[in-house]
């Protein structure tokens, strides 16, 4: 969309992007780089959740500075290997759900990963 060779947040989900930008602007965040960073961080977190709920919980555990067990670390490594071998199109079909959740979180004023993790009860 922006003529860049690198995919941007807007390239990933143009339907939700405008709504998220509007929400951030209403909350007083108008710097484009800051808006994009917030959106990308929240979307990335929500995408992790729709890809694998257990891995998402482990990621939240790490955010809270809790040490993972060896089994948990192994699980994340195995998941990463499975994802590299998986069909990306099938994964991307789950992303609209993540984008809608990200939009709802941003509308609630949850703008950082810590805010979202705390809101989700971790």
Coordinates of N, CA, C and O in Angstrom, one line a residue:
X1 N 0.8 -1.2 0.0 CA 0.0 0.0 0.0 C 0.9 1.2 0.0 O 0.6 2.2 -0.7
X2 N 1.9 1.3 0.8 CA 2.8 2.4 0.9 C 3.9 2.5 -0.1 O 4.8 3.3 -0.1
X3 N 4.0 1.5 -1.0 CA 5.0 1.4 -2.0 C 6.4 0.9 -1.4 O 7.4 1.1 -2.0
X4 N 6.3 0.3 -0.3 CA 7.5 -0.2 0.3 C 7.6 -1.7 0.0 O 6.6 -2.4 -0.1
X5 N 8.9 -2.2 -0.1 CA 9.0 -3.6 -0.3 C 8.7 -4.4 0.9 O 8.4 -5.6 0.9
X6 N 8.8 -3.8 2.1 CA 8.5 -4.5 3.4 C 7.0 -4.3 3.7 O 6.4 -3.3 3.5
X7 N 6.4 -5.4 4.1 CA 5.0 -5.4 4.5 C 4.8 -4.5 5.7 O 5.7 -4.5 6.7
X8 N 3.8 -3.7 5.7 CA 3.5 -2.8 6.9 C 2.3 -3.4 7.6 O 1.6 -4.3 7.1
X9 N 2.0 -2.8 8.7 CA 0.8 -3.2 9.4 C -0.5 -3.0 8.5 O -1.3 -3.9 8.5
X10 N -0.6 -1.9 7.8 CA -1.7 -1.7 7.0 C -1.8 -2.7 5.9 O -3.0 -3.1 5.5
X11 N -0.7 -3.2 5.3 CA -0.8 -4.2 4.3 C -1.4 -5.5 4.9 O -2.0 -6.3 4.1
X12 N -1.2 -5.8 6.1 CA -1.6 -7.0 6.8 C -3.1 -7.1 7.0 O -3.7 -8.1 6.8
X13 N -3.7 -6.0 7.3 CA -5.2 -6.0 7.6 C -5.8 -4.6 7.4 O -6.1 -3.9 8.4
X14 N -6.0 -4.2 6.2 CA -6.5 -2.8 5.9 C -7.9 -2.6 6.5 O -8.2 -1.4 6.8
X15 N -8.7 -3.6 6.7 CA -10.1 -3.3 7.2 C -10.1 -2.8 8.6 O -10.9 -2.0 9.0
X16 N -9.2 -3.4 9.4 CA -9.2 -3.0 10.8 C -8.3 -1.8 11.1 O -8.4 -1.1 12.1
X17 N -7.4 -1.6 10.2 CA -6.3 -0.6 10.5 C -6.9 0.8 10.7 O -6.5 1.5 11.7
X18 N -7.8 1.3 9.9 CA -8.4 2.6 10.0 C -9.1 2.8 11.3 O -9.0 3.8 12.0
X19 N -9.9 1.7 11.7 CA -10.6 1.8 13.0 C -9.7 1.9 14.2 O -9.9 2.7 15.1
X20 N -8.5 1.2 14.1 CA -7.6 1.3 15.2 C -6.9 2.6 15.2 O -6.7 3.2 16.3
X21 N -6.5 3.2 14.0 CA -6.0 4.5 14.0 C -6.9 5.5 14.6 O -6.5 6.4 15.3
X22 N -8.2 5.5 14.2 CA -9.2 6.4 14.7 C -9.3 6.3 16.2 O -9.4 7.3 16.9
X23 N -9.3 5.1 16.8 CA -9.4 4.9 18.2 C -8.1 5.5 18.9 O -8.3 6.2 19.9
X24 N -7.0 5.3 18.3 CA -5.7 5.8 19.0 C -5.8 7.4 18.9 O -5.4 8.0 19.9
X25 N -6.2 7.9 17.8 CA -6.3 9.4 17.7 C -7.3 10.0 18.7 O -7.0 11.0 19.3
X26 N -8.4 9.3 18.9 CA -9.3 9.7 20.0 C -8.7 9.7 21.4 O -9.1 10.4 22.2
X27 N -7.7 8.8 21.5 CA -7.1 8.6 22.8 C -5.9 9.6 22.9 O -5.1 9.5 23.9
X28 N -5.7 10.4 21.9 CA -4.6 11.4 21.9 C -3.3 11.0 21.3 O -2.3 11.7 21.4
X29 N -3.3 9.8 20.7 CA -2.0 9.3 20.1 C -2.1 9.5 18.6 O -2.9 8.8 17.9
X30 N -1.4 10.5 18.1 CA -1.5 10.9 16.7 C -0.2 10.7 16.0 O -0.2 10.8 14.7
X31 N 0.9 10.4 16.7 CA 2.2 10.1 16.0 C 2.1 8.8 15.2 O 1.8 7.8 15.8
X32 N 2.3 8.8 13.9 CA 2.1 7.7 13.1 C 3.0 6.5 13.5 O 2.6 5.4 13.5
X33 N 4.3 6.8 13.8 CA 5.2 5.7 14.2 C 4.7 5.0 15.5 O 4.7 3.8 15.7
X34 N 4.3 5.9 16.4 CA 3.8 5.4 17.7 C 2.5 4.5 17.5 O 2.3 3.5 18.1
X35 N 1.6 5.1 16.7 CA 0.4 4.3 16.4 C 0.7 3.0 15.8 O 0.1 2.0 16.2
X36 N 1.6 2.9 14.8 CA 1.9 1.7 14.1 C 2.5 0.7 15.1 O 2.2 -0.5 15.1
X37 N 3.4 1.2 16.0 CA 4.0 0.3 16.9 C 3.0 -0.3 17.9 O 3.0 -1.5 18.2
X38 N 2.1 0.5 18.4 CA 1.1 0.0 19.3 C 0.2 -1.0 18.6 O 0.0 -2.1 19.1
X39 N -0.2 -0.7 17.4 CA -1.1 -1.6 16.7 C -0.4 -2.9 16.4 O -0.9 -4.0 16.6
X40 N 0.9 -2.8 15.9 CA 1.6 -4.1 15.6 C 1.9 -4.9 16.8 O 1.7 -6.1 16.8
X41 N 2.2 -4.3 18.0 CA 2.4 -5.1 19.2 C 1.2 -5.8 19.7 O 1.2 -7.0 20.0
X42 N 0.0 -5.1 19.6 CA -1.2 -5.7 20.1 C -1.7 -6.8 19.2 O -2.1 -7.9 19.6
X43 N -1.5 -6.5 17.9 CA -1.9 -7.5 16.9 C -1.1 -8.8 17.0 O -1.5 -9.9 17.0
X44 N 0.2 -8.6 17.1 CA 1.2 -9.7 17.3 C 0.8 -10.6 18.5 O 0.8 -11.8 18.4
X45 N 0.4 -9.9 19.6 CA 0.0 -10.7 20.8 C -1.2 -11.5 20.5 O -1.3 -12.6 20.9
X46 N -2.2 -10.8 19.9 CA -3.5 -11.5 19.6 C -3.3 -12.6 18.6 O -4.0 -13.7 18.7
X47 N -2.4 -12.5 17.6 CA -2.1 -13.5 16.7 C -1.5 -14.7 17.4 O -1.8 -15.9 17.1
X48 N -0.6 -14.5 18.4 CA -0.1 -15.6 19.1 C -1.2 -16.4 19.8 O -1.2 -17.6 19.9
X49 N -2.2 -15.7 20.3 CA -3.3 -16.3 21.0 C -4.1 -17.2 20.1 O -4.4 -18.3 20.5
X50 N -4.4 -16.7 18.9 CA -5.2 -17.6 18.0 C -4.4 -18.7 17.4 O -5.0 -19.7 17.0
X51 N -3.1 -18.6 17.3 CA -2.3 -19.7 16.7 C -2.2 -20.9 17.7 O -2.4 -22.0 17.3
X52 N -1.9 -20.6 19.0 CA -1.7 -21.6 20.0 C -2.0 -21.1 21.4 O -1.1 -20.3 21.9
X53 N -3.0 -21.5 22.0 CA -3.4 -20.9 23.3 C -2.4 -21.2 24.4 O -2.0 -20.4 25.2
X54 N -1.8 -22.5 24.3 CA -0.8 -22.8 25.3 C 0.4 -22.0 25.2 O 1.0 -21.5 26.2
X55 N 0.9 -21.8 24.0 CA 2.1 -21.0 23.7 C 1.8 -19.6 24.1 O 2.7 -18.9 24.7
X56 N 0.6 -19.1 23.9 CA 0.3 -17.7 24.3 C 0.4 -17.6 25.8 O 0.9 -16.6 26.3
X57 N -0.1 -18.6 26.5 CA 0.0 -18.5 28.0 C 1.5 -18.5 28.5 O 1.8 -17.8 29.4
X58 N 2.3 -19.3 27.8 CA 3.7 -19.3 28.1 C 4.4 -18.0 27.8 O 5.2 -17.5 28.5
X59 N 4.0 -17.4 26.7 CA 4.5 -16.1 26.3 C 4.1 -15.1 27.4 O 5.0 -14.2 27.8
X60 N 2.9 -15.1 27.9 CA 2.5 -14.2 28.9 C 3.2 -14.4 30.2 O 3.6 -13.5 30.9
X61 N 3.5 -15.7 30.5 CA 4.3 -16.0 31.7 C 5.7 -15.4 31.6 O 6.2 -14.8 32.5
X62 N 6.3 -15.4 30.4 CA 7.6 -14.8 30.2 C 7.5 -13.3 30.3 O 8.4 -12.7 30.9
X63 N 6.4 -12.7 29.8 CA 6.3 -11.2 30.0 C 6.2 -10.8 31.4 O 6.7 -9.8 31.8
X64 N 5.6 -11.7 32.2 CA 5.5 -11.4 33.7 C 6.8 -11.8 34.4 O 6.9 -11.8 35.6
X65 N 7.8 -12.1 33.7 CA 9.2 -12.4 34.2 C 9.2 -13.7 35.0 O 10.0 -13.8 35.9
X66 N 8.3 -14.6 34.7 CA 8.3 -15.9 35.3 C 9.2 -16.9 34.4 O 9.1 -16.9 33.2
X67 N 10.0 -17.7 35.1 CA 10.8 -18.6 34.4 C 10.0 -19.8 33.8 O 9.2 -20.3 34.5
X68 N 10.3 -20.2 32.6 CA 9.7 -21.4 32.0 C 10.4 -22.6 32.4 O 11.6 -22.6 32.6
X69 N 9.7 -23.7 32.6 CA 10.3 -25.0 32.8 C 10.9 -25.5 31.6 O 10.6 -25.0 30.5
X70 N 11.7 -26.6 31.7 CA 12.3 -27.2 30.5 C 11.2 -27.7 29.5 O 11.3 -27.5 28.3
X71 N 10.2 -28.3 30.1 CA 9.1 -28.8 29.2 C 8.4 -27.7 28.5 O 8.1 -27.8 27.3
X72 N 8.2 -26.6 29.2 CA 7.6 -25.4 28.5 C 8.4 -24.8 27.4 O 8.0 -24.5 26.3
X73 N 9.7 -24.8 27.7 CA 10.7 -24.3 26.7 C 10.7 -25.2 25.5 O 10.7 -24.8 24.3
X74 N 10.7 -26.5 25.7 CA 10.7 -27.5 24.7 C 9.4 -27.4 23.8 O 9.4 -27.5 22.6
X75 N 8.3 -27.1 24.5 CA 7.0 -27.0 23.8 C 7.1 -25.8 22.8 O 6.6 -25.9 21.7
X76 N 7.6 -24.7 23.3 CA 7.7 -23.5 22.4 C 8.7 -23.8 21.2 O 8.4 -23.4 20.1
X77 N 9.7 -24.5 21.4 CA 10.7 -24.9 20.3 C 10.0 -25.8 19.3 O 10.1 -25.6 18.1
X78 N 9.2 -26.7 19.8 CA 8.5 -27.6 18.9 C 7.4 -26.9 18.1 O 7.3 -27.2 16.9
X79 N 6.8 -26.0 18.8 CA 5.7 -25.2 18.1 C 6.4 -24.4 17.0 O 5.9 -24.3 15.9
X80 N 7.5 -23.8 17.3 CA 8.2 -23.0 16.3 C 8.6 -23.8 15.1 O 8.4 -23.4 13.9
X81 N 9.0 -25.0 15.3 CA 9.4 -25.9 14.2 C 8.1 -26.2 13.4 O 8.2 -26.3 12.2
X82 N 7.0 -26.5 14.1 CA 5.8 -26.9 13.4 C 5.3 -25.7 12.5 O 4.8 -25.9 11.4
X83 N 5.4 -24.5 13.1 CA 5.0 -23.3 12.4 C 5.8 -23.1 11.1 O 5.2 -22.6 10.1
X84 N 7.1 -23.3 11.2 CA 7.9 -23.1 10.0 C 7.5 -24.1 8.9 O 7.7 -23.8 7.7
X85 N 7.0 -25.2 9.3 CA 6.6 -26.3 8.3 C 5.2 -26.2 7.9 O 4.7 -26.9 7.0
X86 N 4.4 -25.3 8.5 CA 3.0 -25.3 8.3 C 2.6 -24.4 7.1 O 3.4 -23.7 6.6
X87 N 1.4 -24.5 6.7 CA 0.8 -23.8 5.6 C 0.5 -22.4 6.1 O -0.5 -22.2 6.9
X88 N 1.2 -21.4 5.7 CA 1.0 -20.0 6.2 C -0.4 -19.5 5.8 O -1.0 -18.7 6.6
X89 N -1.0 -19.9 4.7 CA -2.3 -19.5 4.4 C -3.4 -19.9 5.4 O -4.3 -19.2 5.7
X90 N -3.2 -21.2 5.9 CA -4.2 -21.6 6.9 C -4.0 -20.8 8.2 O -5.0 -20.6 8.9
X91 N -2.8 -20.5 8.5 CA -2.6 -19.6 9.7 C -3.2 -18.3 9.5 O -3.9 -17.7 10.4
X92 N -3.0 -17.7 8.4 CA -3.5 -16.3 8.1 C -5.1 -16.3 8.1 O -5.6 -15.2 8.4
X93 N -5.7 -17.4 7.9 CA -7.2 -17.4 7.9 C -7.7 -17.2 9.4 O -8.8 -16.8 9.6
X94 N -6.8 -17.4 10.3 CA -7.2 -17.2 11.7 C -7.0 -15.7 12.1 O -7.5 -15.3 13.2
X95 N -6.2 -15.0 11.4 CA -5.9 -13.6 11.8 C -7.0 -12.6 11.9 O -6.9 -11.7 12.7
X96 N -8.1 -12.7 11.1 CA -9.2 -11.7 11.3 C -9.7 -11.7 12.7 O -10.0 -10.7 13.2
X97 N -9.8 -12.9 13.3 CA -10.2 -13.0 14.7 C -9.2 -12.2 15.6 O -9.6 -11.5 16.5
X98 N -7.9 -12.4 15.4 CA -6.9 -11.7 16.1 C -7.0 -10.2 15.9 O -6.9 -9.4 16.9
X99 N -7.2 -9.8 14.7 CA -7.3 -8.3 14.4 C -8.5 -7.7 15.0 O -8.4 -6.6 15.5
X100 N -9.6 -8.4 15.1 CA -10.8 -7.9 15.7 C -10.6 -7.8 17.2 O -11.0 -6.8 17.9
X101 N -9.9 -8.8 17.8 CA -9.6 -8.7 19.3 C -8.7 -7.5 19.5 O -8.8 -6.8 20.5
X102 N -7.7 -7.3 18.7 CA -6.8 -6.2 18.8 C -7.5 -4.9 18.8 O -7.3 -4.0 19.6
X103 N -8.4 -4.8 17.8 CA -9.2 -3.6 17.7 C -10.0 -3.3 19.0 O -10.0 -2.2 19.5
X104 N -10.6 -4.4 19.6 CA -11.4 -4.2 20.8 C -10.5 -3.8 22.0 O -10.9 -3.0 22.8
X105 N -9.3 -4.4 22.0 CA -8.4 -4.0 23.1 C -7.9 -2.6 23.0 O -7.9 -1.8 24.0
X106 N -7.6 -2.1 21.8 CA -7.2 -0.7 21.6 C -8.4 0.2 21.9 O -8.1 1.2 22.6
X107 N -9.6 -0.2 21.6 CA -10.7 0.7 21.9 C -10.9 0.8 23.4 O -11.4 1.8 23.9
X108 N -10.5 -0.2 24.1 CA -10.6 -0.1 25.6 C -9.4 0.6 26.2 O -9.4 0.8 27.5
X109 N -8.5 1.1 25.4 CA -7.4 1.8 25.9 C -6.2 1.0 26.4 O -5.3 1.4 27.1
X110 N -6.2 -0.3 26.0 CA -5.1 -1.2 26.4 C -4.1 -1.1 25.3 O -4.3 -1.8 24.2
X111 N -3.0 -0.4 25.5 CA -2.1 0.0 24.4 C -0.7 -0.6 24.5 O 0.1 -0.4 23.7
X112 N -0.5 -1.4 25.6 CA 0.9 -2.0 25.7 C 0.7 -3.5 26.0 O -0.4 -3.9 26.4
X113 N 1.7 -4.2 25.7 CA 1.6 -5.7 25.9 C 1.3 -6.0 27.4 O 0.5 -6.8 27.7
X114 N 2.0 -5.2 28.3 CA 1.7 -5.4 29.7 C 0.3 -5.2 30.1 O -0.3 -5.9 30.9
X115 N -0.3 -4.1 29.5 CA -1.7 -3.8 29.7 C -2.6 -5.0 29.3 O -3.5 -5.4 30.0
X116 N -2.3 -5.5 28.1 CA -3.2 -6.6 27.6 C -3.0 -7.8 28.4 O -4.0 -8.5 28.8
X117 N -1.8 -8.2 28.8 CA -1.5 -9.4 29.6 C -2.2 -9.3 30.9 O -2.8 -10.2 31.4
X118 N -2.1 -8.1 31.6 CA -2.8 -7.9 32.9 C -4.3 -8.0 32.7 O -5.0 -8.6 33.5
X119 N -4.8 -7.4 31.6 CA -6.3 -7.4 31.4 C -6.8 -8.9 31.2 O -7.9 -9.2 31.6
X120 N -6.0 -9.7 30.6 CA -6.3 -11.1 30.3 C -6.2 -12.0 31.5 O -6.4 -13.2 31.5
X121 N -5.7 -11.4 32.6 CA -5.6 -12.2 33.9 C -4.4 -13.0 34.1 O -4.4 -13.9 34.9
X122 N -3.3 -12.6 33.4 CA -2.1 -13.4 33.6 C -1.2 -12.6 34.6 O -1.2 -11.5 34.9

